[in-house]
Amino acid sequence: MEIGIDSFASALYGNKEGLSSMDAMAQLLERIELADQVGLDVFGIGEHHKKEFLDSATAVILSAAAAKTKRIKLASAVTVLSAADPVRVYQSFATLDLISKGRAEIVVGRGSSIEAYPLFGFDLNDYDKLFAEKLDLLLKIRDNEFVTWSGKFRAPLQHLPVYPRAAQQKLPIWLGVGGTPESFARAGTLGLPLMVAIIGGQTQRFRPLIDLYREAGREAGFKPEELKVGLHSPGYVSNDNEQAESEYYPGYAELWTKLGRERGWPPVTREQFDHLIAPKGVLVVGGPERVAEKILRHGEALGGVDRFTFQMDNAGLSHAQLMKSIELIGTKVIPIVQKEMGA
């Protein structure tokens, strides 16, 4: 199992006085560099177009990280493909792949945050149609140097080349999904690796959807080993369980209570938090042993997971706390997981 981190390049983490965007970006790159040094497998950067995030140009951040790292895979998490031009998406990540010497990956999705649609002139009523059409074009570009294609939302391509080409013969493209059965089935039918974002409730409730993905892939003729599953969840590692909870809970409660005001959810309570950090709850928060055990349990509950990524920089944690957590993931959590899976 690969283990890594997804970041939204928050400009607000652990900072009440005001952190400059320049400093926040520099610290983010330090965290990616450390993740590479201590043995994490992948680091992903999301895409938002809001004041509190710095990740609107994902491939640019990852390219800067590529120059500072040697082995870690660098991915989007996710690229909002519905509001993007697939030609430019491929070109940006192919360039990243060349800079990183074959370490680039794309995770594409429709986006749970919708600010990109009006910003780039797209109609939310076309939410799924845009994605389906643009995914089709992106895959054709990935697999063919010269592309002939036509659709509804973009000008056609008539035997036109797209350059540069990625260093990897087949640039990895994952499909990022939430909880829509159609999205899981689509990923399976296309034989694309699946990245499941689970941010609330119990992780095991997604098992039927992952089974749907695997069945759709099998019916489409793909081998089980081609149908990879990734799991993205909020989490944090500290020296022990009590310390992790005390450091993580205040910022988590503040963030999700704020989101609740915007989206109609009730305020977060400590009781809810305790339910989410329980063995079957989604939050992967604790000391190294508890976190490793929970990652393994989630993988077993979902019928096997090929990748797990933490999302942890939006819970009011300081740069020092995030650096320490990354170090613990690399030096403590990953060895435990590897040992248990080997056994």
Short mmCIF file of N, CA and C in Angstrom, two decimals, residues 11-147:
data_model
loop_
_atom_site.label_atom_id
_atom_site.label_comp_id
_atom_site.label_asym_id
_atom_site.label_seq_id
_atom_site.Cartn_x
_atom_site.Cartn_y
_atom_site.Cartn_z
N ALA A 11 -3.64 28.73 3.13
CA ALA A 11 -2.90 29.92 3.54
C ALA A 11 -3.22 30.30 4.98
N LEU A 12 -4.04 29.50 5.66
CA LEU A 12 -4.57 29.91 6.96
C LEU A 12 -4.19 28.98 8.10
N TYR A 13 -3.51 27.84 7.83
CA TYR A 13 -3.31 26.84 8.86
C TYR A 13 -2.51 27.39 10.04
N GLY A 14 -2.94 27.03 11.24
CA GLY A 14 -2.20 27.33 12.47
C GLY A 14 -1.80 28.77 12.62
N ASN A 15 -2.61 29.69 12.10
CA ASN A 15 -2.14 31.05 11.99
C ASN A 15 -3.26 32.03 12.32
N LYS A 16 -3.15 32.67 13.44
CA LYS A 16 -4.17 33.63 13.84
C LYS A 16 -3.75 35.07 13.51
N GLU A 17 -2.47 35.29 13.38
CA GLU A 17 -1.99 36.66 13.15
C GLU A 17 -1.96 37.03 11.67
N GLY A 18 -1.88 36.04 10.82
CA GLY A 18 -1.81 36.32 9.40
C GLY A 18 -0.48 35.85 8.82
N LEU A 19 -0.53 34.82 7.97
CA LEU A 19 0.66 34.26 7.34
C LEU A 19 0.68 34.73 5.89
N SER A 20 1.79 35.25 5.43
CA SER A 20 1.83 35.70 4.05
C SER A 20 1.73 34.51 3.11
N SER A 21 1.15 34.73 1.94
CA SER A 21 1.03 33.66 0.96
C SER A 21 2.39 33.15 0.53
N MET A 22 3.36 34.04 0.47
CA MET A 22 4.71 33.64 0.08
C MET A 22 5.32 32.69 1.11
N ASP A 23 5.13 33.00 2.40
CA ASP A 23 5.65 32.13 3.44
C ASP A 23 4.91 30.80 3.47
N ALA A 24 3.59 30.84 3.29
CA ALA A 24 2.80 29.61 3.29
C ALA A 24 3.23 28.68 2.17
N MET A 25 3.52 29.25 1.01
CA MET A 25 3.97 28.43 -0.12
C MET A 25 5.34 27.83 0.15
N ALA A 26 6.23 28.62 0.72
CA ALA A 26 7.56 28.12 1.04
C ALA A 26 7.48 26.97 2.04
N GLN A 27 6.61 27.09 3.02
CA GLN A 27 6.47 26.03 4.01
C GLN A 27 5.85 24.77 3.41
N LEU A 28 4.90 24.95 2.50
CA LEU A 28 4.32 23.80 1.81
C LEU A 28 5.39 23.02 1.06
N LEU A 29 6.26 23.72 0.36
CA LEU A 29 7.34 23.04 -0.37
C LEU A 29 8.30 22.34 0.59
N GLU A 30 8.52 22.92 1.77
CA GLU A 30 9.34 22.24 2.78
C GLU A 30 8.69 20.92 3.21
N ARG A 31 7.38 20.92 3.33
CA ARG A 31 6.68 19.70 3.75
C ARG A 31 6.76 18.63 2.66
N ILE A 32 6.65 19.03 1.42
CA ILE A 32 6.77 18.05 0.34
C ILE A 32 8.18 17.48 0.29
N GLU A 33 9.17 18.33 0.49
CA GLU A 33 10.56 17.88 0.48
C GLU A 33 10.81 16.90 1.61
N LEU A 34 10.27 17.19 2.80
CA LEU A 34 10.43 16.26 3.93
C LEU A 34 9.72 14.94 3.66
N ALA A 35 8.52 15.00 3.08
CA ALA A 35 7.78 13.78 2.75
C ALA A 35 8.61 12.88 1.84
N ASP A 36 9.30 13.47 0.90
CA ASP A 36 10.18 12.71 0.01
C ASP A 36 11.33 12.08 0.79
N GLN A 37 11.91 12.83 1.70
CA GLN A 37 13.09 12.37 2.44
C GLN A 37 12.77 11.23 3.40
N VAL A 38 11.56 11.25 4.01
CA VAL A 38 11.26 10.23 5.03
C VAL A 38 10.48 9.05 4.46
N GLY A 39 10.27 9.02 3.14
CA GLY A 39 9.76 7.80 2.53
C GLY A 39 8.29 7.74 2.20
N LEU A 40 7.57 8.88 2.22
CA LEU A 40 6.19 8.84 1.76
C LEU A 40 6.16 8.58 0.26
N ASP A 41 5.07 7.99 -0.21
CA ASP A 41 5.00 7.54 -1.60
C ASP A 41 4.45 8.59 -2.56
N VAL A 42 3.58 9.47 -2.06
CA VAL A 42 2.91 10.40 -2.96
C VAL A 42 2.52 11.66 -2.20
N PHE A 43 2.55 12.78 -2.90
CA PHE A 43 2.07 14.05 -2.34
C PHE A 43 1.17 14.69 -3.39
N GLY A 44 -0.07 14.97 -3.00
CA GLY A 44 -1.04 15.55 -3.93
C GLY A 44 -1.40 16.98 -3.55
N ILE A 45 -1.68 17.79 -4.55
CA ILE A 45 -2.12 19.17 -4.34
C ILE A 45 -3.50 19.32 -4.98
N GLY A 46 -4.45 19.87 -4.22
CA GLY A 46 -5.81 20.04 -4.72
C GLY A 46 -5.94 21.21 -5.67
N GLU A 47 -7.18 21.57 -5.95
CA GLU A 47 -7.46 22.74 -6.79
C GLU A 47 -8.68 23.47 -6.24
N HIS A 48 -8.45 24.71 -5.83
CA HIS A 48 -9.53 25.59 -5.39
C HIS A 48 -9.27 26.98 -5.95
N HIS A 49 -10.29 27.78 -5.94
CA HIS A 49 -10.17 29.16 -6.44
C HIS A 49 -10.79 30.09 -5.41
N LYS A 50 -10.30 29.95 -4.16
CA LYS A 50 -10.79 30.71 -3.02
C LYS A 50 -9.63 31.39 -2.32
N LYS A 51 -9.96 32.43 -1.58
CA LYS A 51 -8.93 33.24 -0.92
C LYS A 51 -8.09 32.43 0.06
N GLU A 52 -8.72 31.47 0.75
CA GLU A 52 -7.99 30.76 1.80
C GLU A 52 -7.08 29.65 1.29
N PHE A 53 -7.06 29.41 -0.02
CA PHE A 53 -6.20 28.37 -0.59
C PHE A 53 -5.28 28.95 -1.65
N LEU A 54 -4.13 28.29 -1.83
CA LEU A 54 -3.14 28.75 -2.80
C LEU A 54 -2.94 27.76 -3.94
N ASP A 55 -3.91 26.87 -4.15
CA ASP A 55 -3.70 25.75 -5.07
C ASP A 55 -4.44 25.88 -6.40
N SER A 56 -4.67 27.10 -6.86
CA SER A 56 -5.39 27.25 -8.13
C SER A 56 -4.55 26.81 -9.33
N ALA A 57 -3.22 26.83 -9.20
CA ALA A 57 -2.33 26.41 -10.28
C ALA A 57 -1.53 25.20 -9.80
N THR A 58 -2.21 24.07 -9.71
CA THR A 58 -1.65 22.87 -9.08
C THR A 58 -0.33 22.44 -9.69
N ALA A 59 -0.28 22.35 -11.01
CA ALA A 59 0.92 21.84 -11.68
C ALA A 59 2.14 22.73 -11.45
N VAL A 60 1.90 24.03 -11.23
CA VAL A 60 3.02 24.94 -10.96
C VAL A 60 3.65 24.60 -9.61
N ILE A 61 2.80 24.39 -8.59
CA ILE A 61 3.32 24.01 -7.27
C ILE A 61 4.07 22.69 -7.34
N LEU A 62 3.49 21.72 -8.02
CA LEU A 62 4.11 20.41 -8.12
C LEU A 62 5.43 20.46 -8.89
N SER A 63 5.51 21.33 -9.86
CA SER A 63 6.77 21.47 -10.60
C SER A 63 7.87 22.04 -9.72
N ALA A 64 7.49 23.00 -8.87
CA ALA A 64 8.47 23.53 -7.90
C ALA A 64 8.91 22.42 -6.95
N ALA A 65 7.96 21.58 -6.54
CA ALA A 65 8.29 20.46 -5.66
C ALA A 65 9.16 19.44 -6.36
N ALA A 66 8.95 19.25 -7.66
CA ALA A 66 9.72 18.26 -8.41
C ALA A 66 11.21 18.61 -8.39
N ALA A 67 11.51 19.90 -8.40
CA ALA A 67 12.91 20.33 -8.39
C ALA A 67 13.58 20.10 -7.05
N LYS A 68 12.77 19.89 -5.99
CA LYS A 68 13.30 19.72 -4.64
C LYS A 68 13.26 18.27 -4.17
N THR A 69 12.70 17.36 -4.97
CA THR A 69 12.50 15.97 -4.53
C THR A 69 13.12 15.01 -5.53
N LYS A 70 13.20 13.74 -5.11
CA LYS A 70 13.87 12.75 -5.96
C LYS A 70 12.99 11.55 -6.30
N ARG A 71 12.12 11.10 -5.37
CA ARG A 71 11.43 9.84 -5.60
C ARG A 71 9.92 9.89 -5.43
N ILE A 72 9.41 10.82 -4.66
CA ILE A 72 7.99 10.85 -4.33
C ILE A 72 7.14 11.17 -5.56
N LYS A 73 6.01 10.49 -5.70
CA LYS A 73 5.08 10.78 -6.79
C LYS A 73 4.37 12.09 -6.50
N LEU A 74 4.11 12.86 -7.55
CA LEU A 74 3.50 14.18 -7.41
C LEU A 74 2.20 14.21 -8.21
N ALA A 75 1.10 14.46 -7.50
CA ALA A 75 -0.22 14.30 -8.12
C ALA A 75 -1.12 15.49 -7.84
N SER A 76 -2.16 15.63 -8.66
CA SER A 76 -3.23 16.56 -8.33
C SER A 76 -4.22 15.85 -7.41
N ALA A 77 -5.04 16.66 -6.68
CA ALA A 77 -5.92 16.02 -5.71
C ALA A 77 -7.15 16.91 -5.38
N VAL A 78 -8.05 17.18 -6.29
CA VAL A 78 -8.11 16.72 -7.66
C VAL A 78 -8.02 17.91 -8.61
N THR A 79 -7.78 17.60 -9.90
CA THR A 79 -7.93 18.58 -10.97
C THR A 79 -9.41 18.66 -11.33
N VAL A 80 -9.98 19.87 -11.29
CA VAL A 80 -11.40 20.05 -11.62
C VAL A 80 -11.52 20.07 -13.15
N LEU A 81 -11.59 18.89 -13.72
CA LEU A 81 -11.53 18.74 -15.17
C LEU A 81 -12.73 19.37 -15.87
N SER A 82 -13.88 19.37 -15.24
CA SER A 82 -15.08 19.93 -15.87
C SER A 82 -14.90 21.39 -16.26
N ALA A 83 -14.09 22.13 -15.50
CA ALA A 83 -13.91 23.55 -15.75
C ALA A 83 -12.56 23.86 -16.39
N ALA A 84 -11.89 22.84 -16.91
CA ALA A 84 -10.55 23.01 -17.49
C ALA A 84 -10.53 22.56 -18.94
N ASP A 85 -9.48 22.94 -19.65
CA ASP A 85 -9.26 22.48 -21.02
C ASP A 85 -8.38 21.24 -20.97
N PRO A 86 -8.86 20.08 -21.40
CA PRO A 86 -8.06 18.85 -21.32
C PRO A 86 -6.71 18.94 -22.02
N VAL A 87 -6.63 19.73 -23.09
CA VAL A 87 -5.35 19.89 -23.77
C VAL A 87 -4.33 20.53 -22.83
N ARG A 88 -4.75 21.60 -22.16
CA ARG A 88 -3.83 22.29 -21.25
C ARG A 88 -3.54 21.45 -20.01
N VAL A 89 -4.52 20.69 -19.54
CA VAL A 89 -4.28 19.81 -18.39
C VAL A 89 -3.20 18.80 -18.74
N TYR A 90 -3.35 18.16 -19.90
CA TYR A 90 -2.34 17.18 -20.29
C TYR A 90 -0.98 17.84 -20.46
N GLN A 91 -0.92 18.98 -21.14
CA GLN A 91 0.35 19.65 -21.36
C GLN A 91 1.04 20.02 -20.05
N SER A 92 0.25 20.51 -19.09
CA SER A 92 0.83 20.91 -17.81
C SER A 92 1.41 19.72 -17.07
N PHE A 93 0.68 18.61 -17.04
CA PHE A 93 1.15 17.45 -16.29
C PHE A 93 2.20 16.65 -17.07
N ALA A 94 2.17 16.71 -18.39
CA ALA A 94 3.25 16.11 -19.16
C ALA A 94 4.56 16.87 -18.91
N THR A 95 4.46 18.18 -18.81
CA THR A 95 5.63 18.99 -18.48
C THR A 95 6.14 18.65 -17.09
N LEU A 96 5.22 18.55 -16.13
CA LEU A 96 5.60 18.13 -14.79
C LEU A 96 6.26 16.76 -14.81
N ASP A 97 5.76 15.87 -15.65
CA ASP A 97 6.33 14.52 -15.73
C ASP A 97 7.76 14.57 -16.24
N LEU A 98 8.03 15.46 -17.18
CA LEU A 98 9.39 15.60 -17.68
C LEU A 98 10.31 16.19 -16.61
N ILE A 99 9.84 17.22 -15.91
CA ILE A 99 10.64 17.86 -14.86
C ILE A 99 10.95 16.87 -13.74
N SER A 100 9.95 16.06 -13.38
CA SER A 100 10.10 15.13 -12.26
C SER A 100 10.70 13.79 -12.66
N LYS A 101 11.00 13.63 -13.95
CA LYS A 101 11.54 12.36 -14.47
C LYS A 101 10.59 11.19 -14.25
N GLY A 102 9.31 11.44 -14.60
CA GLY A 102 8.33 10.35 -14.60
C GLY A 102 7.60 10.13 -13.30
N ARG A 103 7.37 11.19 -12.50
CA ARG A 103 6.71 11.02 -11.21
C ARG A 103 5.34 11.70 -11.15
N ALA A 104 4.84 12.19 -12.26
CA ALA A 104 3.58 12.94 -12.25
C ALA A 104 2.37 12.02 -12.37
N GLU A 105 1.28 12.39 -11.71
CA GLU A 105 0.00 11.71 -11.84
C GLU A 105 -1.10 12.76 -11.80
N ILE A 106 -2.23 12.44 -12.41
CA ILE A 106 -3.40 13.32 -12.38
C ILE A 106 -4.54 12.59 -11.71
N VAL A 107 -5.18 13.24 -10.75
CA VAL A 107 -6.46 12.76 -10.22
C VAL A 107 -7.50 13.77 -10.69
N VAL A 108 -8.44 13.32 -11.51
CA VAL A 108 -9.44 14.23 -12.07
C VAL A 108 -10.78 14.01 -11.39
N GLY A 109 -11.57 15.07 -11.30
CA GLY A 109 -12.90 14.98 -10.72
C GLY A 109 -13.75 16.14 -11.16
N ARG A 110 -15.01 16.10 -10.75
CA ARG A 110 -15.93 17.17 -11.09
C ARG A 110 -15.81 18.34 -10.12
N GLY A 111 -15.27 18.07 -8.93
CA GLY A 111 -15.06 19.13 -7.95
C GLY A 111 -16.22 19.26 -6.98
N SER A 112 -15.94 19.14 -5.68
CA SER A 112 -16.97 19.37 -4.67
C SER A 112 -17.15 20.86 -4.40
N SER A 113 -16.10 21.65 -4.66
CA SER A 113 -16.21 23.11 -4.62
C SER A 113 -16.49 23.60 -6.04
N ILE A 114 -17.48 24.45 -6.16
CA ILE A 114 -18.00 24.76 -7.50
C ILE A 114 -17.60 26.13 -8.02
N GLU A 115 -16.68 26.84 -7.32
CA GLU A 115 -16.36 28.20 -7.72
C GLU A 115 -15.68 28.27 -9.08
N ALA A 116 -15.08 27.15 -9.54
CA ALA A 116 -14.39 27.17 -10.83
C ALA A 116 -15.36 27.32 -12.01
N TYR A 117 -16.59 26.88 -11.84
CA TYR A 117 -17.54 26.89 -12.97
C TYR A 117 -17.87 28.30 -13.44
N PRO A 118 -18.38 29.18 -12.60
CA PRO A 118 -18.63 30.55 -13.07
C PRO A 118 -17.34 31.29 -13.42
N LEU A 119 -16.25 30.98 -12.70
CA LEU A 119 -15.00 31.68 -12.95
C LEU A 119 -14.52 31.46 -14.38
N PHE A 120 -14.71 30.24 -14.90
CA PHE A 120 -14.24 29.93 -16.25
C PHE A 120 -15.38 29.86 -17.27
N GLY A 121 -16.57 30.32 -16.87
CA GLY A 121 -17.65 30.48 -17.82
C GLY A 121 -18.43 29.23 -18.13
N PHE A 122 -18.54 28.30 -17.17
CA PHE A 122 -19.30 27.07 -17.40
C PHE A 122 -20.57 27.04 -16.57
N ASP A 123 -21.56 26.33 -17.07
CA ASP A 123 -22.87 26.24 -16.45
C ASP A 123 -22.92 25.02 -15.54
N LEU A 124 -23.28 25.22 -14.28
CA LEU A 124 -23.37 24.10 -13.34
C LEU A 124 -24.41 23.06 -13.75
N ASN A 125 -25.36 23.47 -14.57
CA ASN A 125 -26.35 22.50 -15.06
C ASN A 125 -25.70 21.43 -15.94
N ASP A 126 -24.50 21.74 -16.44
CA ASP A 126 -23.76 20.79 -17.29
C ASP A 126 -22.69 20.04 -16.49
N TYR A 127 -22.85 20.02 -15.18
CA TYR A 127 -21.84 19.50 -14.25
C TYR A 127 -21.27 18.15 -14.68
N ASP A 128 -22.13 17.18 -14.94
CA ASP A 128 -21.64 15.84 -15.28
C ASP A 128 -21.31 15.70 -16.77
N LYS A 129 -22.09 16.35 -17.62
CA LYS A 129 -21.84 16.25 -19.06
C LYS A 129 -20.47 16.84 -19.41
N LEU A 130 -20.14 17.95 -18.77
CA LEU A 130 -18.82 18.55 -19.00
C LEU A 130 -17.71 17.57 -18.63
N PHE A 131 -17.87 16.93 -17.49
CA PHE A 131 -16.81 16.03 -17.03
C PHE A 131 -16.67 14.83 -17.94
N ALA A 132 -17.77 14.21 -18.30
CA ALA A 132 -17.71 13.01 -19.14
C ALA A 132 -17.04 13.31 -20.47
N GLU A 133 -17.41 14.44 -21.08
CA GLU A 133 -16.83 14.79 -22.38
C GLU A 133 -15.34 15.11 -22.26
N LYS A 134 -14.99 15.86 -21.24
CA LYS A 134 -13.59 16.27 -21.11
C LYS A 134 -12.69 15.11 -20.68
N LEU A 135 -13.23 14.20 -19.89
CA LEU A 135 -12.46 13.01 -19.55
C LEU A 135 -12.18 12.18 -20.79
N ASP A 136 -13.17 12.06 -21.65
CA ASP A 136 -12.98 11.32 -22.91
C ASP A 136 -11.85 11.94 -23.72
N LEU A 137 -11.83 13.27 -23.82
CA LEU A 137 -10.78 13.94 -24.58
C LEU A 137 -9.42 13.77 -23.90
N LEU A 138 -9.37 13.93 -22.58
CA LEU A 138 -8.09 13.80 -21.87
C LEU A 138 -7.48 12.42 -22.08
N LEU A 139 -8.30 11.38 -22.02
CA LEU A 139 -7.78 10.02 -22.22
C LEU A 139 -7.29 9.82 -23.65
N LYS A 140 -7.99 10.41 -24.61
CA LYS A 140 -7.53 10.30 -26.01
C LYS A 140 -6.19 11.01 -26.19
N ILE A 141 -6.03 12.16 -25.56
CA ILE A 141 -4.76 12.88 -25.65
C ILE A 141 -3.65 12.08 -24.97
N ARG A 142 -3.96 11.51 -23.81
CA ARG A 142 -2.96 10.72 -23.09
C ARG A 142 -2.47 9.54 -23.93
N ASP A 143 -3.38 8.94 -24.69
CA ASP A 143 -3.06 7.70 -25.40
C ASP A 143 -2.64 7.90 -26.85
N ASN A 144 -2.76 9.13 -27.37
CA ASN A 144 -2.48 9.38 -28.79
C ASN A 144 -1.76 10.70 -28.98
N GLU A 145 -0.67 10.67 -29.72
CA GLU A 145 0.06 11.91 -30.01
C GLU A 145 -0.75 12.82 -30.92
N PHE A 146 -1.42 12.24 -31.91
CA PHE A 146 -2.28 12.99 -32.82
C PHE A 146 -3.73 12.65 -32.47
N VAL A 147 -4.55 13.68 -32.31
CA VAL A 147 -5.90 13.48 -31.79
C VAL A 147 -6.94 14.00 -32.76
#
